[in-house]
Amino acid sequence: MVFIDEGQLLAYIKGARNAFENGAYENAYKDAQSALNLDPTNYYARKILAESARRIRKIRATELKKRKKLLQPLWDEKKYETLLVEYQALNQFYPGSLGVIFAISILKHKIRSQREREIADYKKKIKALIHQLHKEKKYLEAIQALESIAPHFDEAKWIEELGKKAKHDYVISQLREQKKLLDTQEYEKMYRFLTKLYALFPEPRVKKYIQKAENLIVEKRKYDNRVFIDESLDMINAYFNRGEYESCMRVCEELMGKTGDSILQAKIFYARAEGKNEKEMNRMIRDLMQANVTPLEIDFRAHREEFVAL
């Protein structure tokens, strides 16, 4: 047999009745629930609990309707993010309200759709801007614009594609400009620019032009060397035949100092001009013939800075 504290039970029922009569339905509900905890079959407690719950639902529904009405201007202005915050707050005050839960679901969908539309519109504007920059051949500005907006997008593949096209068009435009330097034989200037371009945009096409510029520099240097050698040897022969040995030695020194292609010839003349005896000169010539002279192509790749001021 369960013992019921009649005094406590009556106190709860009395408190619940008083609270109900004074319109304090929340308190009436709590006291009635406490009474039912002591006596689950108590008629008065069950009646007060049911009626208090009904009144509470009605009051909350009225309050909720008023708050929703106050939020209507936000719906009209499509301020969905502000509305979502408000409805999430309502859900805390009126938990379980199907209307509030449904509104939150609708708002999340609208916010997502709104953002998707905004992103789509933004993409159109960006593409239009990049198209205009391409039309004006402002490829670097297009590249910089795309790089600045990329961090603001989670999915940036379309930006990457636009960037690739801008870089490709910029490289092509610059290569076309560099072709003009071929006509003026400004190979060193062409080489300097292409190496800087390749550092920014390492594309095979640029690398190919760099190699072409290297070959042209080497060929031009070969030609210049050949002209210098021929002119120097003509001067050496002329000075030697006239007996102007000091002048002959001076030109020999210049030839030996500036080119490796005719060091042997220059040293032979230098030795003859200096008055070396036949035996000593033959030994020196034999040693020089056995020396390994670095080809110009290898020398260029090993010491580019001597050919082109980078």
Short mmCIF file of C-alpha atoms in Angstrom, two decimals, residues 67-77 83:
data_model
loop_
_atom_site.label_atom_id
_atom_site.label_comp_id
_atom_site.label_asym_id
_atom_site.label_seq_id
_atom_site.Cartn_x
_atom_site.Cartn_y
_atom_site.Cartn_z
CA ARG A 67 5.31 37.88 -33.10
CA LYS A 68 4.92 36.37 -36.54
CA LYS A 69 2.89 39.40 -37.60
CA LEU A 70 5.67 41.69 -36.40
CA LEU A 71 8.12 39.72 -38.54
CA GLN A 72 6.03 40.04 -41.72
CA PRO A 73 7.90 43.14 -43.01
CA LEU A 74 11.11 41.10 -42.96
CA TRP A 75 9.43 38.50 -45.17
CA ASP A 76 8.34 41.25 -47.56
CA GLU A 77 11.91 42.62 -47.69
CA LEU A 83 14.24 36.05 -40.02
#
